[in-house]
Coordinates of C-alpha atoms and ligand atoms in Angstrom, one line a residue:
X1 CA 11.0 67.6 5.0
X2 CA 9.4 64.4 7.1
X3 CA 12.4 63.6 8.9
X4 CA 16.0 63.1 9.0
X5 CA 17.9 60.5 9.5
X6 CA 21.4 60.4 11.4
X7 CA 24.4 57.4 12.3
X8 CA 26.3 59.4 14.7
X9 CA 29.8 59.1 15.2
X10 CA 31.7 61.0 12.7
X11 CA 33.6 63.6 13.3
X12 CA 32.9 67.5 12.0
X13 CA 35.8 68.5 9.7
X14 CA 35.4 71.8 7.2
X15 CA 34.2 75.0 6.7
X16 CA 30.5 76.1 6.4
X17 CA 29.1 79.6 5.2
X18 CA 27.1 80.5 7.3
X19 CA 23.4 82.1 5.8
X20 CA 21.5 85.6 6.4
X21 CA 20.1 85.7 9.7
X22 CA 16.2 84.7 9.8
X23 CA 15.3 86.6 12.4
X24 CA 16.7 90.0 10.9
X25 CA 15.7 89.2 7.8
X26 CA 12.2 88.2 8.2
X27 CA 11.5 92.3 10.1
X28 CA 13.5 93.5 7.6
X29 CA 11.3 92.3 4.5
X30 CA 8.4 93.4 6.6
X31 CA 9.5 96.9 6.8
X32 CA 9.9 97.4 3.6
X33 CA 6.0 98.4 3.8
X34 CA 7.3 101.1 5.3
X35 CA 8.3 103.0 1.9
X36 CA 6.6 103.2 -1.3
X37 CA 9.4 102.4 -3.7
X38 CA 11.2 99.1 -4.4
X39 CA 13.6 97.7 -2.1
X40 CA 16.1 95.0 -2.9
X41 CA 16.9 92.8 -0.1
X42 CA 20.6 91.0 0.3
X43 CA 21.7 87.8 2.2
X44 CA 18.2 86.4 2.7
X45 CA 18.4 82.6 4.1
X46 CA 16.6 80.5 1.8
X47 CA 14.3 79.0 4.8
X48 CA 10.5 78.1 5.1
X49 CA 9.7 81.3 7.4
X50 CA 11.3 83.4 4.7
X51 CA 9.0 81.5 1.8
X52 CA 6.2 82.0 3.7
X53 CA 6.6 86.1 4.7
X54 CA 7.0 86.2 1.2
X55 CA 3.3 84.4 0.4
X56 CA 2.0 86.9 3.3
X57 CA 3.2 90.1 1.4
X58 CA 2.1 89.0 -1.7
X59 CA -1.1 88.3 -0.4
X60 CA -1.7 91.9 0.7
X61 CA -0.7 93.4 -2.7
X62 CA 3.3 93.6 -2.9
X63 CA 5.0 92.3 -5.6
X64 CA 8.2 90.2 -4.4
X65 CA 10.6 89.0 -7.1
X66 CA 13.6 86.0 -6.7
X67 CA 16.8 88.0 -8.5
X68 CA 18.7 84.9 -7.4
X69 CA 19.7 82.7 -4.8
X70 CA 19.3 84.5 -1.0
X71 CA 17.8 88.0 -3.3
X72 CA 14.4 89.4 -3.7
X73 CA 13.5 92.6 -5.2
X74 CA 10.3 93.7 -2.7
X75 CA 7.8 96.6 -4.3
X76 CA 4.8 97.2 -1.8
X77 CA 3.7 100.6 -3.7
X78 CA 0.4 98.7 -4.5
X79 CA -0.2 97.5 -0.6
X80 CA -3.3 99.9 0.1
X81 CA -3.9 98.4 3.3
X82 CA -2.2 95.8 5.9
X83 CA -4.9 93.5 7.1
X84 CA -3.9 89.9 7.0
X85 CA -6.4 87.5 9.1
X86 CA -5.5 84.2 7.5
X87 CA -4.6 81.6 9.1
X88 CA -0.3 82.0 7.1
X89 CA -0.1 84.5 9.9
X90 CA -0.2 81.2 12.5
X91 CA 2.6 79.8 10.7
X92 CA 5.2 82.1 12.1
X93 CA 5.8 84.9 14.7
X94 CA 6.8 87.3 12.6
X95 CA 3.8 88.2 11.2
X96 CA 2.9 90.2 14.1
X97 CA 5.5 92.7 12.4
X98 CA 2.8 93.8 10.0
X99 CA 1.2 95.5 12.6
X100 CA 4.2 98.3 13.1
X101 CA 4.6 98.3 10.1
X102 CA 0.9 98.9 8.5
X103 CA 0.6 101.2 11.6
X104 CA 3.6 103.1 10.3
X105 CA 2.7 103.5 7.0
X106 CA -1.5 103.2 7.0
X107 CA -2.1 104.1 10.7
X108 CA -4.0 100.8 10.4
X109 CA -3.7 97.5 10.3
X110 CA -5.1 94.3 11.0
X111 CA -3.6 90.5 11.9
X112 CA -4.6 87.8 13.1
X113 CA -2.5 86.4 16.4
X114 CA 0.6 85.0 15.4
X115 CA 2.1 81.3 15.9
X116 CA 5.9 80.6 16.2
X117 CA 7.4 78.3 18.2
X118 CA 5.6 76.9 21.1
X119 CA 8.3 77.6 23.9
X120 CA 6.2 79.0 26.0
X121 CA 3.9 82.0 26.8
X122 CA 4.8 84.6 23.8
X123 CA 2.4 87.5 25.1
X124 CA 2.1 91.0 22.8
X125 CA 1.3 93.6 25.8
X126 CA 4.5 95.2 25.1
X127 CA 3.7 95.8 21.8
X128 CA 0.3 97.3 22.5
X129 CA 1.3 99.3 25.1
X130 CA 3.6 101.0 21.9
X131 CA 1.5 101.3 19.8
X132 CA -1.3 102.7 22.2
X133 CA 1.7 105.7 23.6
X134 CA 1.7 106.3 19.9
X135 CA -1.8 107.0 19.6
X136 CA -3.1 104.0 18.6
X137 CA -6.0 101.7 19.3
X138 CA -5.8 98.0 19.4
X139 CA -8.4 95.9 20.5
X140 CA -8.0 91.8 20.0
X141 CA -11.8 91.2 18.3
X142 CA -11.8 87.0 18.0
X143 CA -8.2 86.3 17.8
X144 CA -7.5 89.2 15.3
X145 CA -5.1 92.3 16.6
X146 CA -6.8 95.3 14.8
X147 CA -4.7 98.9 15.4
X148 CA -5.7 102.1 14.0
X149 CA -4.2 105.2 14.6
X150 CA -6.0 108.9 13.4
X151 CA -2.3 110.3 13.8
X152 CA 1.2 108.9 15.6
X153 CA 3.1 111.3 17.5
X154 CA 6.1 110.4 19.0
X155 CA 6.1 109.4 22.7
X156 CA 8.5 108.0 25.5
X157 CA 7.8 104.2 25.9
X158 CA 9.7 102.2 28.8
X159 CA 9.3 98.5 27.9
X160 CA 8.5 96.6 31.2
X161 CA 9.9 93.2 29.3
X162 CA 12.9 93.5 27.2
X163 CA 11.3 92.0 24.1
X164 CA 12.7 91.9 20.5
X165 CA 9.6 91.7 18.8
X166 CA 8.0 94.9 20.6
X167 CA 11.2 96.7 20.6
X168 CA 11.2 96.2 16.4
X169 CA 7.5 96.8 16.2
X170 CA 7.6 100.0 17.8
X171 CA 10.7 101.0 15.9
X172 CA 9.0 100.6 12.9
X173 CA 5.4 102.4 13.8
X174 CA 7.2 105.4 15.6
X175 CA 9.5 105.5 12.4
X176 CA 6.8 108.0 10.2
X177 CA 4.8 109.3 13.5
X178 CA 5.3 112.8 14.4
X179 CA 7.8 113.9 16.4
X180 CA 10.4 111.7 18.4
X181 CA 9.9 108.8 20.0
X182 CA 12.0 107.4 22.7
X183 CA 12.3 103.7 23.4
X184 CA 13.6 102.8 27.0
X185 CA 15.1 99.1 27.8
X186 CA 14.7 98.2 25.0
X187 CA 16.3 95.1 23.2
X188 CA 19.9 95.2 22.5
X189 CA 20.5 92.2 19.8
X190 CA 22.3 92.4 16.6
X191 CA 19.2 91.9 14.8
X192 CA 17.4 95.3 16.3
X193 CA 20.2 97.1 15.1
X194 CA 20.1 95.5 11.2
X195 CA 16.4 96.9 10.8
X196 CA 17.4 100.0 12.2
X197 CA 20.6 100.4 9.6
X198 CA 17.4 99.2 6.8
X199 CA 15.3 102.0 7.7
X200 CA 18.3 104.7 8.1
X201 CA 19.2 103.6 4.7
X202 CA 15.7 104.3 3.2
X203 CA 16.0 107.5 5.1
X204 CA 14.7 106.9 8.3
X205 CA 16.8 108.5 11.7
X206 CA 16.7 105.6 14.5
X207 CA 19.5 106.7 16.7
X208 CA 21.1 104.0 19.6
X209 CA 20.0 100.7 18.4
X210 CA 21.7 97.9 20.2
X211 CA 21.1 99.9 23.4
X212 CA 18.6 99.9 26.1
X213 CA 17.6 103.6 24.4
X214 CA 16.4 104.1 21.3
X215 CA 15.4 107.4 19.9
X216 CA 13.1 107.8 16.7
X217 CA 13.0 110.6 15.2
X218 CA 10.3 110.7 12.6
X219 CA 9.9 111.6 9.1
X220 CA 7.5 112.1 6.0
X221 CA 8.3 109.2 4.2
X222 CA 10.9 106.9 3.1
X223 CA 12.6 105.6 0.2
X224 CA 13.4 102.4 -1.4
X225 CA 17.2 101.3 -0.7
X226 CA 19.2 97.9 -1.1
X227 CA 20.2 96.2 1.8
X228 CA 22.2 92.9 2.7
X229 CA 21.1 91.3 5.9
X230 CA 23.7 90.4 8.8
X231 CA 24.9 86.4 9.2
X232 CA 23.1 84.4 11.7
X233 CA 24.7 84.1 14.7
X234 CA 22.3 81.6 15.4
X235 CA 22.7 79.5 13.0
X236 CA 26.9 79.5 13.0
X237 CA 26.5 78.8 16.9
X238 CA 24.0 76.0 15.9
X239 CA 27.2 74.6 13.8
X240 CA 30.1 75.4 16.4
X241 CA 28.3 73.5 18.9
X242 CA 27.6 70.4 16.3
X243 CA 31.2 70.7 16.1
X244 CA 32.2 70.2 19.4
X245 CA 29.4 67.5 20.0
X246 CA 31.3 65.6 17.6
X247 CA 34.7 66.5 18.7
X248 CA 35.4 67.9 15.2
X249 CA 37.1 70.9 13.8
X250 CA 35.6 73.4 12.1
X251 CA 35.3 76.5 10.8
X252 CA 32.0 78.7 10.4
X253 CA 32.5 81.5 7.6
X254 CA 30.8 84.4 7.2
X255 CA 30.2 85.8 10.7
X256 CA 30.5 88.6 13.0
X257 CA 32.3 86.8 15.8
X258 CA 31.5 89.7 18.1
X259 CA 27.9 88.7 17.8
X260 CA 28.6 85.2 18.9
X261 CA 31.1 86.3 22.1
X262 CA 28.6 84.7 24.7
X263 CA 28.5 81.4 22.7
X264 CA 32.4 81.6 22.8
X265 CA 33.0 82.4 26.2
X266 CA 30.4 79.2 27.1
X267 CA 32.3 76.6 24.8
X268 CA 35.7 77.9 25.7
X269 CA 34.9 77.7 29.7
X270 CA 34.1 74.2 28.7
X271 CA 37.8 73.8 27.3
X272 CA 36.4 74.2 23.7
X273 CA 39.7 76.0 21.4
X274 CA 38.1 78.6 20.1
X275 CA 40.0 81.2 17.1
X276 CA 38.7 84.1 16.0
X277 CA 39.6 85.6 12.6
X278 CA 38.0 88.6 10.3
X279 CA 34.7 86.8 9.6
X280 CA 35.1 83.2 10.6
X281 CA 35.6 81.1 13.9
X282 CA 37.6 78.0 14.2
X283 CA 36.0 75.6 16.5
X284 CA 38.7 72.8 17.8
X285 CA 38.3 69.9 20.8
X286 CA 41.8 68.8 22.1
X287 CA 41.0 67.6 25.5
X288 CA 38.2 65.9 27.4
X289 CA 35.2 68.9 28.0
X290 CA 34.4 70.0 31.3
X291 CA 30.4 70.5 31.9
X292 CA 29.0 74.6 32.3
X293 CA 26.0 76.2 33.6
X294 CA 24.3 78.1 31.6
X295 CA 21.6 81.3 32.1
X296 CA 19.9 82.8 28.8
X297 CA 19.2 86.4 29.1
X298 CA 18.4 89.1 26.5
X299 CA 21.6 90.2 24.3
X300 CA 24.9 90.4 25.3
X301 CA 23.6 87.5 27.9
X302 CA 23.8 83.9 26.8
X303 CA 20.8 83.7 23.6
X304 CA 17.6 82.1 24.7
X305 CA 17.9 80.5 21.1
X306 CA 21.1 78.3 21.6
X307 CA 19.7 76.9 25.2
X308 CA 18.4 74.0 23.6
X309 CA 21.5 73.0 21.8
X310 CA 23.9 73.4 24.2
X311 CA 21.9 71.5 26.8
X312 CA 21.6 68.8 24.1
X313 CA 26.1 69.2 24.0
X314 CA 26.1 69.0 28.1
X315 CA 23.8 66.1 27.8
X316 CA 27.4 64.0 27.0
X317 CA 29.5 66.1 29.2
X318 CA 31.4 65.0 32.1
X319 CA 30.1 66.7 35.4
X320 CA 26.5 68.2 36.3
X321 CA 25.2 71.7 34.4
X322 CA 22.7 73.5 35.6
X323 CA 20.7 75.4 32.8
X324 CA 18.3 78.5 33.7
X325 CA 16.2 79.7 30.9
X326 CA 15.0 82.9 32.1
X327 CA 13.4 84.2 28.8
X328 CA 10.5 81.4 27.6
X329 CA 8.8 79.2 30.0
X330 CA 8.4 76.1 27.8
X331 CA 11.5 76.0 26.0
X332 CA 12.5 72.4 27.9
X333 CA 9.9 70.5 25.7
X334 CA 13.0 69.0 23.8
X335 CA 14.3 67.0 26.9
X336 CA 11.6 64.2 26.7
X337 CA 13.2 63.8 23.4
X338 CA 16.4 63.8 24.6
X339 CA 15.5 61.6 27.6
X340 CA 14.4 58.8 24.9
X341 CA 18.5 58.7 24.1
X342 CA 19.3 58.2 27.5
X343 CA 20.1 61.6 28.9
X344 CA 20.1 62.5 32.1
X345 CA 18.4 65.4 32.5
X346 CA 15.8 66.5 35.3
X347 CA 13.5 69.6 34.3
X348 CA 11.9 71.8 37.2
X349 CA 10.0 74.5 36.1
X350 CA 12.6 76.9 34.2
X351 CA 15.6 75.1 35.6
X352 CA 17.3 71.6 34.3
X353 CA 19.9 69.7 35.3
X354 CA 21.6 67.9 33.2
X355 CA 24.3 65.0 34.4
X356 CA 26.4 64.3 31.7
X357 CA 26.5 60.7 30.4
X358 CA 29.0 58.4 28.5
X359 CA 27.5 57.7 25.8
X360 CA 23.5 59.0 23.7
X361 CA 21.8 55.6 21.8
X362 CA 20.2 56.3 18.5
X363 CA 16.2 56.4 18.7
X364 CA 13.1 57.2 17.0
X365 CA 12.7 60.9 18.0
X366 CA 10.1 64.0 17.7
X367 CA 11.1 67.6 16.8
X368 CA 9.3 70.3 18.7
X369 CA 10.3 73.6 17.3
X370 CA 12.6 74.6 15.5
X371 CA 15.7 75.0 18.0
X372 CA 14.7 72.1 19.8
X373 CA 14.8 70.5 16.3
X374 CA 18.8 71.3 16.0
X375 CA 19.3 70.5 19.5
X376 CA 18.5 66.9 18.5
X377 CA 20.8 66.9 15.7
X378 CA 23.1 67.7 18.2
X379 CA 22.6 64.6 20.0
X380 CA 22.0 62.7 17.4
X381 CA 25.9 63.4 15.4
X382 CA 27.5 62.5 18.4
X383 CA 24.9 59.6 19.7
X384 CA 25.8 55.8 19.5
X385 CA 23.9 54.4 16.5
X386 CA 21.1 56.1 14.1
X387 CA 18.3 58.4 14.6
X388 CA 15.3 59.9 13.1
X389 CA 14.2 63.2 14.0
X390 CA 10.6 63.4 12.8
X391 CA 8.6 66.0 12.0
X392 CA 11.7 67.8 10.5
X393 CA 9.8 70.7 8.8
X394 CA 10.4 72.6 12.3
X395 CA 14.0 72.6 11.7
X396 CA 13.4 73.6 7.9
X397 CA 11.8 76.8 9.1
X398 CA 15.4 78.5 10.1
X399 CA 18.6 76.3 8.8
X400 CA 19.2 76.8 5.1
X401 CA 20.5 73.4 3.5
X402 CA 21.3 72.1 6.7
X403 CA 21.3 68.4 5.5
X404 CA 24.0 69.5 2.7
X405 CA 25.9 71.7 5.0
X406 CA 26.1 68.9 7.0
X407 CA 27.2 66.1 4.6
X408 CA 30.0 68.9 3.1
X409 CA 31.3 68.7 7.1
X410 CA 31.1 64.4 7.1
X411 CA 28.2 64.1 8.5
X412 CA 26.3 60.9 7.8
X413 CA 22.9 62.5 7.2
X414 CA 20.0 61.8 5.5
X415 CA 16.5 63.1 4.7
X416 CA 14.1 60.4 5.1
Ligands
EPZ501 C1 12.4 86.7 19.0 O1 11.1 86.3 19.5 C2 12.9 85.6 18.1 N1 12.0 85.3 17.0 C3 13.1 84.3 19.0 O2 13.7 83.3 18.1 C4 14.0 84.6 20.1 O3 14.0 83.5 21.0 C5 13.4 85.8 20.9 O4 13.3 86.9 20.1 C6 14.3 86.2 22.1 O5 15.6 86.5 21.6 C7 12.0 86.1 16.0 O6 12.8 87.1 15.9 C8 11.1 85.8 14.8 P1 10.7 88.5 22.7 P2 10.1 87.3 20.2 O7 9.6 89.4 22.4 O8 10.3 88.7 19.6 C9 8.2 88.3 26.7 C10 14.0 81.3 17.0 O9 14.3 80.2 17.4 N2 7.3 89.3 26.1 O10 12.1 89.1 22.8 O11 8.8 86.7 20.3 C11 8.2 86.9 26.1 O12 7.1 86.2 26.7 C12 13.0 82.2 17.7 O13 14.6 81.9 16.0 C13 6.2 89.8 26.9 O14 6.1 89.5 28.0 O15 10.7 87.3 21.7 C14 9.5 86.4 26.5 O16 9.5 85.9 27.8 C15 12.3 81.4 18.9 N3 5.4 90.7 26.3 C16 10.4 87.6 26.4 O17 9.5 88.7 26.5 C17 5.6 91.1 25.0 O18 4.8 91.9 24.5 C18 11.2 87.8 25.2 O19 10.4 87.7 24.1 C19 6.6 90.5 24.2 C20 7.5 89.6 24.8

């Protein structure tokens, strides 16, 4: 997708189903090298980073089959070995979970750095110092991670970052070493606690994800199993904020509202009416918005991953926010963009301050990543005027028919 094209103004009325969540899903089908039998994997967002992990295991000997839409059947008993040093791995970030997991099941493996979103320094010293307390080596030999272990054994690991990646990783290496392995502050998100429930279910015993203390006990070997990946909180607060920014009323379906509580308490301080049923939210503006200040921190905090969008929503909100992003130190590369539609926004180092004006203008504008991508969708549905958001493959990568989700909720979208 080159770019999409916007005339703001409409309001967001409707219901949308919300997808699989990309960043459980994409750990999960990496950890399904983990066993030797077939695994059949539910509720996969049909994205770009999910077409492309499923080029990278294919490329190292698995066999991954479409049953149907958001399905794959993944058999990795042919995988002999988990070296991938081609440049796929740059596409994404989540190629760096071949290394726990061809640790786990090969005591080797081998892949070159991984890309991802440029929001900042993404460093992997918290997943080395894992793997290296389970007994592996790593060494970084011209930009490609090599581990190899003679044996695991289980060890106690206190992660001096709270990092999802490295908290996953680890899970998934200390998952078939010996003995028990204890993970301390470690990641609390939603998503942690979906690839644990995938490796219990093949038979693996991860006890306390979604706390700052996991324990891994491990086993011989585990089984093939089917599994449905959780919604995307991500992605339905992506859509509640859209909503607001448009003054709309809408309903996300298929979610697990407790997963989305900071994104709720933020648009309800704001004045946002906010209902909670079973599996769905109801997002409704009644009144004029009051602006927030916002402060991402790791899980239950405010997510690092819907900074971008609702500074793009405080952008055109009355008052002054100020927005602290404690997590990446790059992740304000969107505001240019922003600035270009007359925002009002001044950016110091982690920090931005964002006076709210009356009204955005349509504009030529550039996606960065891929949140920074929605965040100008944001603007862009509630701006006076069109836009074009180029370079709209970023925002491919993680939002599953956005452009038709959006046209079902009276958006006047278009790819151009
Ligand atoms: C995951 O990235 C997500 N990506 C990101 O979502 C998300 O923003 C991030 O977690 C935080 O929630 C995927 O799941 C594919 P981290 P990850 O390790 O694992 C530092 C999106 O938009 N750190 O939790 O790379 C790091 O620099 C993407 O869907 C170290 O210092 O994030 C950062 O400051 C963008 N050393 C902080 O920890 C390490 O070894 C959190 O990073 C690892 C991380």
């Amino acid at each position: 997708m080159k770019k999409i094209i916007i005339k703001g103004g409409n309001k967001l009325r409707g219901t949308v189903n919300i997808s699989g969540f990309k960043n459980a899903a994409l750990p999960i089908m990496v950890a399904t090298i983990l066993t030797k039998d077939k695994c059949i994997i539910e509720n996969l967002p049909m994205i770009r980073d999910v077409d492309c992990l499923k080029e990278i295991l294919i490329k190292i000997g698995a066999k991954v089959k479409l049953i149907e839409k958001g399905a794959m059947e993944i058999d990795t008993t042919n995988i002999e070995k988990c070296k991938l040093t081609d440049d796929i791995n740059r596409k994404m970030r989540a190629s760096y979970y071949l290394l726990g997991a061809g640790l786990g099941r090969f005591k080797e493996s081998e892949v070159l750095y991984p890309g991802g979103c440029d929001i900042g320094v993404r460093p992997i010293d918290q997943h080395i110092k894992g793997f290296e307390a389970l007994g592996a080596t790593v060494e970084i030999d011209h930009g490609i991670i090599k581990c190899k272990a003679d044996k695991l054994r289980g060890n106690r690991i206190y992660l001096d970052v709270v990092s999802v990646g490295a908290t996953i990783n680890i899970m998934m290496a200390a998952t078939l070493a010996e003995g028990i392995t204890i993970i301390e502050n470690a990641a609390r998100e939603p998503h942690i606690v979906d690839v644990a429930n995938f490796i219990n279910a093949c038979g693996g015993k991860i006890i306390g994800a979604g706390t700052d203390i996991i324990k891994i006990v491990g086993v011989e070997r585990l089984k093939g199993c089917n599994y449905s990946v959780i919604p995307d909180q991500i992605e339905a607060g992506s859509y509640m904020i859209m909503g607001v920014a448009t003054e709309g009323d809408i309903i996300v379906n298929n979610v697990i509202p407790k997963h989305l509580e900071p994104v709720t308490a933020k648009l309800r301080e704001m004045g946002v009416e906010v209902t909670e049923y079973g599996e769905s939210i109801r997002v409704t503006v009644n009144k004029k918005l009051r602006s927030v200040d916002i402060k991402t921190l790791p899980y239950p905090g405010f997510p690092t991953d819907m900074q971008q969008l609702m500074s793009a929503l405080l952008s055109k909100t009355k008052g002054t926010s100020v927005v602290t992003e404690t997590i990446f130190d790059g992740r304000f590369k969107f505001v240019d963009e922003l600035k270009r539609m007359g925002a009002n926004i001044l950016v110091d180092g982690r920090i931005a301050v964002i006076k709210g004006v009356e009204n955005l203008m349509g504009t030529r504008v550039e996606a960065k990543d891929l949140r920074g991508g929605a965040a100008l969708i944001v603007a862009a549905l509630s701006a006076n005027g069109v836009t074009e958001i180029n370079k709209a493959y970023h925002i491919e990568r993680g939002y599953e028919d956005i452009i038709d989700k959006l046209l079902n909720l009276g958006a006047d979208i278009k790819e151009g």
